[in-house]
PDB file of C-alpha atoms in Angstrom:
ATOM      1  CA  MET A 266     -34.622-107.353   1.862  1.00 44.00           C
ATOM      2  CA  TRP A 267     -34.387-107.534  -1.940  1.00 46.00           C
ATOM      3  CA  ARG A 268     -35.095-111.287  -1.871  1.00 55.00           C
ATOM      4  CA  GLN A 269     -38.311-110.675   0.068  1.00 56.00           C
ATOM      5  CA  LEU A 270     -39.346-107.969  -2.384  1.00 49.00           C
ATOM      6  CA  LYS A 271     -38.599-110.301  -5.290  1.00 52.00           C
ATOM      7  CA  TRP A 272     -40.905-113.002  -3.955  1.00 55.00           C
ATOM      8  CA  ARG A 273     -43.579-110.435  -3.165  1.00 59.00           C
ATOM      9  CA  ILE A 274     -43.572-109.330  -6.793  1.00 59.00           C
ATOM     10  CA  VAL A 275     -43.658-112.922  -8.035  1.00 58.00           C
ATOM     11  CA  GLY A 276     -46.351-113.885  -5.530  1.00 61.00           C
ATOM     12  CA  GLY A 277     -48.521-110.919  -6.442  1.00 61.00           C
ATOM     13  CA  ASN A 278     -48.372-111.687 -10.156  1.00 63.00           C
ATOM     14  CA  MET A 279     -48.986-115.389  -9.594  1.00 62.00           C
ATOM     15  CA  ALA A 280     -51.992-114.638  -7.385  1.00 65.00           C
ATOM     16  CA  VAL A 281     -53.511-112.641 -10.233  1.00 62.00           C
ATOM     17  CA  VAL A 282     -52.809-115.450 -12.732  1.00 64.00           C
ATOM     18  CA  ILE A 283     -54.223-118.175 -10.467  1.00 67.00           C
ATOM     19  CA  ALA A 284     -57.310-116.132  -9.620  1.00 66.00           C
ATOM     20  CA  GLY A 285     -57.948-115.497 -13.303  1.00 65.00           C
ATOM     21  CA  ALA A 286     -57.418-119.167 -14.181  1.00 65.00           C
ATOM     22  CA  THR A 287     -59.792-120.290 -11.424  1.00 68.00           C
ATOM     23  CA  LEU A 288     -62.443-117.890 -12.666  1.00 66.00           C
ATOM     24  CA  VAL A 289     -62.031-119.196 -16.224  1.00 64.00           C
ATOM     25  CA  LEU A 290     -62.439-122.799 -15.056  1.00 64.00           C
ATOM     26  CA  LEU A 291     -65.559-122.006 -13.058  1.00 65.00           C
ATOM     27  CA  MET A 292     -67.111-120.039 -15.896  1.00 63.00           C
ATOM     28  CA  THR A 293     -66.271-122.846 -18.339  1.00 62.00           C
ATOM     29  CA  GLN A 294     -68.060-125.404 -16.197  1.00 60.00           C
ATOM     30  CA  ILE A 295     -71.095-123.166 -15.838  1.00 60.00           C
ATOM     31  CA  VAL A 296     -71.266-122.286 -19.521  1.00 57.00           C
ATOM     32  CA  THR A 297     -70.819-125.872 -20.732  1.00 56.00           C
ATOM     33  CA  ARG A 298     -73.690-126.930 -18.494  1.00 54.00           C
ATOM     34  CA  MET A 299     -75.950-124.168 -19.766  1.00 52.00           C
ATOM     35  CA  VAL A 300     -75.028-123.786 -23.415  1.00 51.00           C
ATOM     36  CA  VAL A 301     -74.902-126.771 -25.763  1.00 52.00           C
ATOM     37  CA  PRO A 302     -74.693-126.446 -29.556  1.00 55.00           C
ATOM     38  CA  GLU A 303     -78.232-127.352 -30.691  1.00 56.00           C
ATOM     39  CA  PRO A 304     -77.204-128.544 -34.197  1.00 57.00           C
ATOM     40  CA  ILE A 305     -74.864-131.095 -32.653  1.00 56.00           C
ATOM     41  CA  LEU A 306     -77.540-132.334 -30.283  1.00 55.00           C
ATOM     42  CA  ALA A 307     -80.060-132.676 -33.121  1.00 60.00           C
ATOM     43  CA  GLU A 308     -77.593-134.618 -35.250  1.00 57.00           C
ATOM     44  CA  VAL A 309     -76.711-136.915 -32.372  1.00 54.00           C
ATOM     45  CA  ARG A 310     -80.355-137.608 -31.592  1.00 56.00           C
ATOM     46  CA  HIS A 311     -81.088-138.307 -35.246  1.00 58.00           C
ATOM     47  CA  LEU A 312     -78.207-140.786 -35.554  1.00 54.00           C
ATOM     48  CA  ALA A 313     -78.991-142.431 -32.239  1.00 53.00           C
ATOM     49  CA  GLU A 314     -82.679-142.838 -32.994  1.00 55.00           C
ATOM     50  CA  ALA A 315     -81.893-144.263 -36.428  1.00 54.00           C
ATOM     51  CA  SER A 316     -79.626-146.947 -34.992  1.00 55.00           C
ATOM     52  CA  ASP A 317     -81.061-147.472 -31.527  1.00 53.00           C
ATOM     53  CA  PRO A 318     -84.080-145.426 -30.486  1.00 54.00           C
ATOM     54  CA  ALA A 319     -83.883-146.665 -26.908  1.00 52.00           C
ATOM     55  CA  GLY A 320     -80.285-145.478 -26.478  1.00 54.00           C
ATOM     56  CA  ALA A 321     -80.751-142.025 -27.994  1.00 54.00           C
ATOM     57  CA  GLU A 322     -80.820-140.214 -24.652  1.00 61.00           C
ATOM     58  CA  VAL A 323     -77.821-142.153 -23.375  1.00 61.00           C
ATOM     59  CA  ALA A 324     -75.799-141.349 -26.472  1.00 59.00           C
ATOM     60  CA  THR A 325     -76.729-137.695 -26.192  1.00 59.00           C
ATOM     61  CA  ALA A 326     -75.662-137.587 -22.536  1.00 64.00           C
ATOM     62  CA  VAL A 327     -72.358-139.290 -23.350  1.00 65.00           C
ATOM     63  CA  LEU A 328     -71.664-136.779 -26.092  1.00 63.00           C
ATOM     64  CA  LEU A 329     -72.461-133.874 -23.805  1.00 65.00           C
ATOM     65  CA  ASP A 330     -70.136-135.218 -21.121  1.00 69.00           C
ATOM     66  CA  THR A 331     -67.390-135.720 -23.703  1.00 70.00           C
ATOM     67  CA  PHE A 332     -67.921-132.220 -25.051  1.00 68.00           C
ATOM     68  CA  ARG A 333     -67.775-130.662 -21.611  1.00 68.00           C
ATOM     69  CA  GLY A 334     -64.758-132.734 -20.610  1.00 70.00           C
ATOM     70  CA  THR A 335     -62.879-131.734 -23.745  1.00 69.00           C
ATOM     71  CA  ILE A 336     -63.502-128.042 -23.151  1.00 69.00           C
ATOM     72  CA  ILE A 337     -62.556-128.251 -19.486  1.00 70.00           C
ATOM     73  CA  THR A 338     -59.388-130.200 -20.335  1.00 72.00           C
ATOM     74  CA  ALA A 339     -58.410-127.631 -22.948  1.00 67.00           C
ATOM     75  CA  VAL A 340     -59.017-124.776 -20.520  1.00 69.00           C
ATOM     76  CA  LEU A 341     -57.119-126.607 -17.769  1.00 71.00           C
ATOM     77  CA  VAL A 342     -54.106-127.173 -20.029  1.00 70.00           C
ATOM     78  CA  GLY A 343     -54.207-123.531 -21.072  1.00 68.00           C
ATOM     79  CA  THR A 344     -54.448-122.492 -17.431  1.00 72.00           C
ATOM     80  CA  ILE A 345     -51.411-124.550 -16.453  1.00 73.00           C
ATOM     81  CA  GLY A 346     -49.511-123.021 -19.357  1.00 70.00           C
ATOM     82  CA  ALA A 347     -50.609-119.556 -18.250  1.00 70.00           C
ATOM     83  CA  ILE A 348     -49.370-120.266 -14.726  1.00 71.00           C
ATOM     84  CA  PHE A 349     -45.935-121.308 -16.011  1.00 72.00           C
ATOM     85  CA  VAL A 350     -45.757-118.280 -18.285  1.00 70.00           C
ATOM     86  CA  GLY A 351     -46.868-116.056 -15.413  1.00 69.00           C
ATOM     87  CA  TRP A 352     -44.224-117.585 -13.150  1.00 71.00           C
ATOM     88  CA  PHE A 353     -41.318-116.996 -15.518  1.00 71.00           C
ATOM     89  CA  SER A 354     -42.550-113.562 -16.570  1.00 70.00           C
ATOM     90  CA  SER A 355     -42.874-112.613 -12.894  1.00 69.00           C
ATOM     91  CA  LEU A 356     -39.303-113.717 -12.246  1.00 70.00           C
ATOM     92  CA  ALA A 357     -38.128-111.714 -15.252  1.00 71.00           C
ATOM     93  CA  LEU A 358     -40.068-108.658 -14.066  1.00 69.00           C
ATOM     94  CA  ALA A 359     -38.694-109.002 -10.545  1.00 69.00           C
ATOM     95  CA  ARG A 360     -35.153-109.261 -11.893  1.00 72.00           C
ATOM     96  CA  GLN A 361     -35.697-106.236 -14.133  1.00 71.00           C
ATOM     97  CA  ILE A 362     -36.805-104.210 -11.126  1.00 72.00           C
ATOM     98  CA  LEU A 363     -34.415-105.552  -8.491  1.00 73.00           C
ATOM     99  CA  HIS A 364     -31.186-105.570 -10.517  1.00 75.00           C
ATOM    100  CA  PRO A 365     -31.019-101.742 -10.795  1.00 76.00           C
ATOM    101  CA  LEU A 366     -32.010-101.451  -7.133  1.00 78.00           C
ATOM    102  CA  ASN A 367     -29.171-103.799  -6.154  1.00 79.00           C
ATOM    103  CA  GLN A 368     -26.770-101.669  -8.185  1.00 80.00           C
ATOM    104  CA  LEU A 369     -28.143 -98.563  -6.488  1.00 81.00           C
ATOM    105  CA  ALA A 370     -27.662-100.054  -3.017  1.00 81.00           C
ATOM    106  CA  SER A 371     -24.103-101.212  -3.791  1.00 83.00           C
ATOM    107  CA  SER A 372     -23.131 -97.868  -5.301  1.00 84.00           C
ATOM    108  CA  SER A 373     -24.633 -96.011  -2.333  1.00 84.00           C
ATOM    109  CA  GLN A 374     -22.474 -98.053   0.022  1.00 85.00           C
ATOM    110  CA  ARG A 375     -19.347 -97.326  -2.016  1.00 85.00           C
ATOM    111  CA  ILE A 376     -20.143 -93.605  -2.037  1.00 85.00           C
ATOM    112  CA  ALA A 377     -20.631 -93.756   1.742  1.00 82.00           C
ATOM    113  CA  ASN A 378     -17.106 -95.230   1.896  1.00 85.00           C
ATOM    114  CA  GLY A 379     -15.690 -92.270  -0.034  1.00 81.00           C
ATOM    115  CA  ARG A 380     -15.902 -93.539  -3.635  1.00 84.00           C
ATOM    116  CA  TYR A 381     -17.440 -90.362  -5.063  1.00 82.00           C
ATOM    117  CA  ASP A 382     -16.621 -91.384  -8.636  1.00 84.00           C
ATOM    118  CA  GLU A 383     -19.188 -94.208  -8.423  1.00 84.00           C
ATOM    119  CA  ARG A 384     -21.942 -94.142 -11.063  1.00 86.00           C
ATOM    120  CA  ILE A 385     -24.703 -96.582 -12.050  1.00 84.00           C
ATOM    121  CA  PRO A 386     -25.912 -97.412 -15.580  1.00 84.00           C
ATOM    122  CA  ILE A 387     -29.255 -96.021 -16.693  1.00 83.00           C
ATOM    123  CA  PRO A 388     -31.862 -98.839 -16.935  1.00 77.00           C
ATOM    124  CA  ASP A 389     -34.489 -99.076 -19.671  1.00 76.00           C
ATOM    125  CA  SER A 390     -37.447 -98.500 -17.354  1.00 71.00           C
ATOM    126  CA  ALA A 391     -38.471 -94.831 -17.342  1.00 75.00           C
ATOM    127  CA  GLU A 392     -39.158 -94.773 -13.598  1.00 70.00           C
ATOM    128  CA  LEU A 393     -35.911 -96.512 -12.654  1.00 76.00           C
ATOM    129  CA  ALA A 394     -34.035 -94.418 -15.213  1.00 81.00           C
ATOM    130  CA  SER A 395     -35.214 -91.288 -13.395  1.00 83.00           C
ATOM    131  CA  VAL A 396     -33.986 -92.682 -10.069  1.00 83.00           C
ATOM    132  CA  ALA A 397     -30.619 -93.655 -11.581  1.00 84.00           C
ATOM    133  CA  THR A 398     -30.225 -90.232 -13.215  1.00 87.00           C
ATOM    134  CA  HIS A 399     -30.895 -88.394  -9.959  1.00 87.00           C
ATOM    135  CA  PHE A 400     -28.547 -90.750  -8.129  1.00 87.00           C
ATOM    136  CA  ASN A 401     -25.736 -90.015 -10.593  1.00 88.00           C
ATOM    137  CA  GLN A 402     -26.418 -86.285 -10.292  1.00 89.00           C
ATOM    138  CA  MET A 403     -26.188 -86.581  -6.515  1.00 88.00           C
ATOM    139  CA  ALA A 404     -22.935 -88.532  -6.816  1.00 88.00           C
ATOM    140  CA  GLN A 405     -21.522 -85.866  -9.154  1.00 88.00           C
ATOM    141  CA  ALA A 406     -22.522 -83.114  -6.718  1.00 88.00           C
ATOM    142  CA  LEU A 407     -20.822 -84.975  -3.857  1.00 86.00           C
ATOM    143  CA  ALA A 408     -17.706 -85.456  -5.989  1.00 87.00           C
ATOM    144  CA  THR A 409     -17.640 -81.724  -6.792  1.00 87.00           C
ATOM    145  CA  ILE A 410     -18.040 -80.815  -3.113  1.00 83.00           C
ATOM    146  CA  GLU A 411     -15.235 -83.208  -2.194  1.00 83.00           C
ATOM    147  CA  GLU A 412     -12.949 -81.683  -4.836  1.00 85.00           C
ATOM    148  CA  GLN A 413     -13.728 -78.200  -3.532  1.00 82.00           C
ATOM    149  CA  ARG A 414     -13.045 -79.341   0.021  1.00 80.00           C
ATOM    150  CA  ILE A 415      -9.670 -80.788  -0.935  1.00 83.00           C
ATOM    151  CA  THR A 416      -8.791 -77.632  -2.864  1.00 83.00           C
ATOM    152  CA  LEU A 417      -9.844 -75.456   0.079  1.00 79.00           C
ATOM    153  CA  ILE A 418      -7.745 -77.475   2.511  1.00 80.00           C
ATOM    154  CA  GLY A 419      -4.757 -77.162   0.194  1.00 81.00           C
ATOM    155  CA  ASN A 420      -5.218 -73.403  -0.177  1.00 80.00           C
ATOM    156  CA  VAL A 421      -5.687 -72.873   3.557  1.00 79.00           C
ATOM    157  CA  SER A 422      -2.630 -74.986   4.326  1.00 79.00           C
ATOM    158  CA  HIS A 423      -0.581 -72.908   1.895  1.00 80.00           C
ATOM    159  CA  GLU A 424      -1.896 -69.608   3.250  1.00 78.00           C
ATOM    160  CA  LEU A 425      -1.206 -70.629   6.849  1.00 79.00           C
ATOM    161  CA  ARG A 426       2.222 -72.028   6.089  1.00 81.00           C
ATOM    162  CA  THR A 427       3.555 -68.665   4.860  1.00 79.00           C
ATOM    163  CA  PRO A 428       2.884 -66.606   8.031  1.00 79.00           C
ATOM    164  CA  LEU A 429       3.878 -69.525  10.253  1.00 81.00           C
ATOM    165  CA  THR A 430       7.184 -69.865   8.421  1.00 82.00           C
ATOM    166  CA  SER A 431       7.814 -66.122   8.774  1.00 79.00           C
ATOM    167  CA  MET A 432       6.990 -66.125  12.484  1.00 79.00           C
ATOM    168  CA  ILE A 433       9.197 -69.148  13.123  1.00 83.00           C
ATOM    169  CA  GLY A 434      12.044 -67.423  11.287  1.00 81.00           C
ATOM    170  CA  PHE A 435      11.664 -64.244  13.358  1.00 78.00           C
ATOM    171  CA  LEU A 436      11.487 -66.197  16.629  1.00 81.00           C
ATOM    172  CA  GLU A 437      14.566 -68.252  15.781  1.00 81.00           C
ATOM    173  CA  GLY A 438      16.393 -65.049  14.871  1.00 80.00           C
ATOM    174  CA  LEU A 439      15.455 -63.525  18.219  1.00 79.00           C
ATOM    175  CA  MET A 440      16.541 -66.648  20.066  1.00 78.00           C
ATOM    176  CA  ASP A 441      19.881 -66.716  18.243  1.00 79.00           C
ATOM    177  CA  GLY A 442      20.416 -63.006  18.785  1.00 77.00           C
ATOM    178  CA  LEU A 443      20.305 -62.232  15.081  1.00 79.00           C
ATOM    179  CA  PHE A 444      17.443 -59.738  15.493  1.00 74.00           C
ATOM    180  CA  PRO A 445      17.285 -57.054  18.139  1.00 77.00           C
ATOM    181  CA  SER A 446      14.336 -57.084  20.517  1.00 76.00           C
ATOM    182  CA  SER A 447      12.735 -53.951  19.140  1.00 77.00           C
ATOM    183  CA  GLU A 448       9.480 -52.682  17.698  1.00 78.00           C
ATOM    184  CA  GLU A 449      10.848 -53.092  14.168  1.00 78.00           C
ATOM    185  CA  THR A 450      11.406 -56.786  14.827  1.00 75.00           C
ATOM    186  CA  TYR A 451       7.980 -57.456  16.362  1.00 79.00           C
ATOM    187  CA  ALA A 452       5.988 -55.478  13.797  1.00 83.00           C
ATOM    188  CA  PRO A 453       6.331 -58.084  10.967  1.00 80.00           C
ATOM    189  CA  MET A 454       5.439 -60.858  13.410  1.00 79.00           C
ATOM    190  CA  HIS A 455       2.337 -58.957  14.458  1.00 82.00           C
ATOM    191  CA  ALA A 456       1.362 -58.479  10.814  1.00 83.00           C
ATOM    192  CA  GLU A 457       1.711 -62.194  10.117  1.00 80.00           C
ATOM    193  CA  MET A 458      -0.401 -63.014  13.175  1.00 83.00           C
ATOM    194  CA  GLN A 459      -3.106 -60.641  11.953  1.00 83.00           C
ATOM    195  CA  ARG A 460      -2.974 -62.384   8.583  1.00 82.00           C
ATOM    196  CA  MET A 461      -3.508 -65.734  10.280  1.00 82.00           C
ATOM    197  CA  GLN A 462      -6.381 -64.264  12.279  1.00 84.00           C
ATOM    198  CA  ARG A 463      -8.096 -63.124   9.064  1.00 83.00           C
ATOM    199  CA  LEU A 464      -7.724 -66.606   7.581  1.00 81.00           C
ATOM    200  CA  VAL A 465      -9.268 -68.181  10.686  1.00 82.00           C
ATOM    201  CA  ASP A 466     -12.135 -65.668  10.604  1.00 82.00           C
ATOM    202  CA  ASP A 467     -12.770 -66.447   6.928  1.00 79.00           C
ATOM    203  CA  LEU A 468     -12.866 -70.168   7.685  1.00 78.00           C
ATOM    204  CA  GLN A 469     -15.340 -69.639  10.515  1.00 79.00           C
ATOM    205  CA  THR A 470     -17.560 -67.517   8.252  1.00 80.00           C
ATOM    206  CA  LEU A 471     -17.443 -70.170   5.522  1.00 75.00           C
ATOM    207  CA  SER A 472     -18.304 -72.872   8.054  1.00 75.00           C
ATOM    208  CA  ARG A 473     -21.355 -70.918   9.268  1.00 77.00           C
ATOM    209  CA  VAL A 474     -22.550 -70.295   5.705  1.00 74.00           C
ATOM    210  CA  GLU A 475     -22.271 -73.978   4.747  1.00 69.00           C
ATOM    211  CA  ALA A 476     -23.952 -75.057   7.982  1.00 66.00           C
ATOM    212  CA  GLY A 477     -26.842 -72.686   7.244  1.00 63.00           C
ATOM    213  CA  ALA A 478     -27.137 -73.979   3.650  1.00 54.00           C
TER     214      ALA A 478
END
């Protein structure tokens, strides 16, 4: 995908360069056929007539052809140079754009795999810098949510372990005959079960709130 985008950027820039160079060549040919420096023509005619009056027109035509050819050659060389410059500058521009995007794609994949500490450097381009900044803010928010989730799981595990441990102790005592089967024995177990029920209700409420957010 990125390779295709790279060549689209390069191709678009090169199309502009080639179109501009073609227009310059066409305009050069038209202008050199229409506009000829009159002082040069007068001097050529004067010299040609002084040496060979019969060949004055031929000499003038040769000079005009040479003049036009020189201009067209110069423009053509400049055009080829512009194409090479456009090619390398397009590659540099494509790399400048695609390198941060490649980093963004790689970091996104690592975050999807659970690497919430992943961050990308801020590029020089203002537009890409904005994207990178928002990406890092998103990654930080995900890391914070993950930390809160881990903390919540730890707290819930601790809160559930206490009543479970108490209930297991009471049940083992009843099974071993250490506690009498009376209301005084079952009352603490009932209290611990109510405590567990409150924890479960709180978790369900939290789950609904986060789902609604």
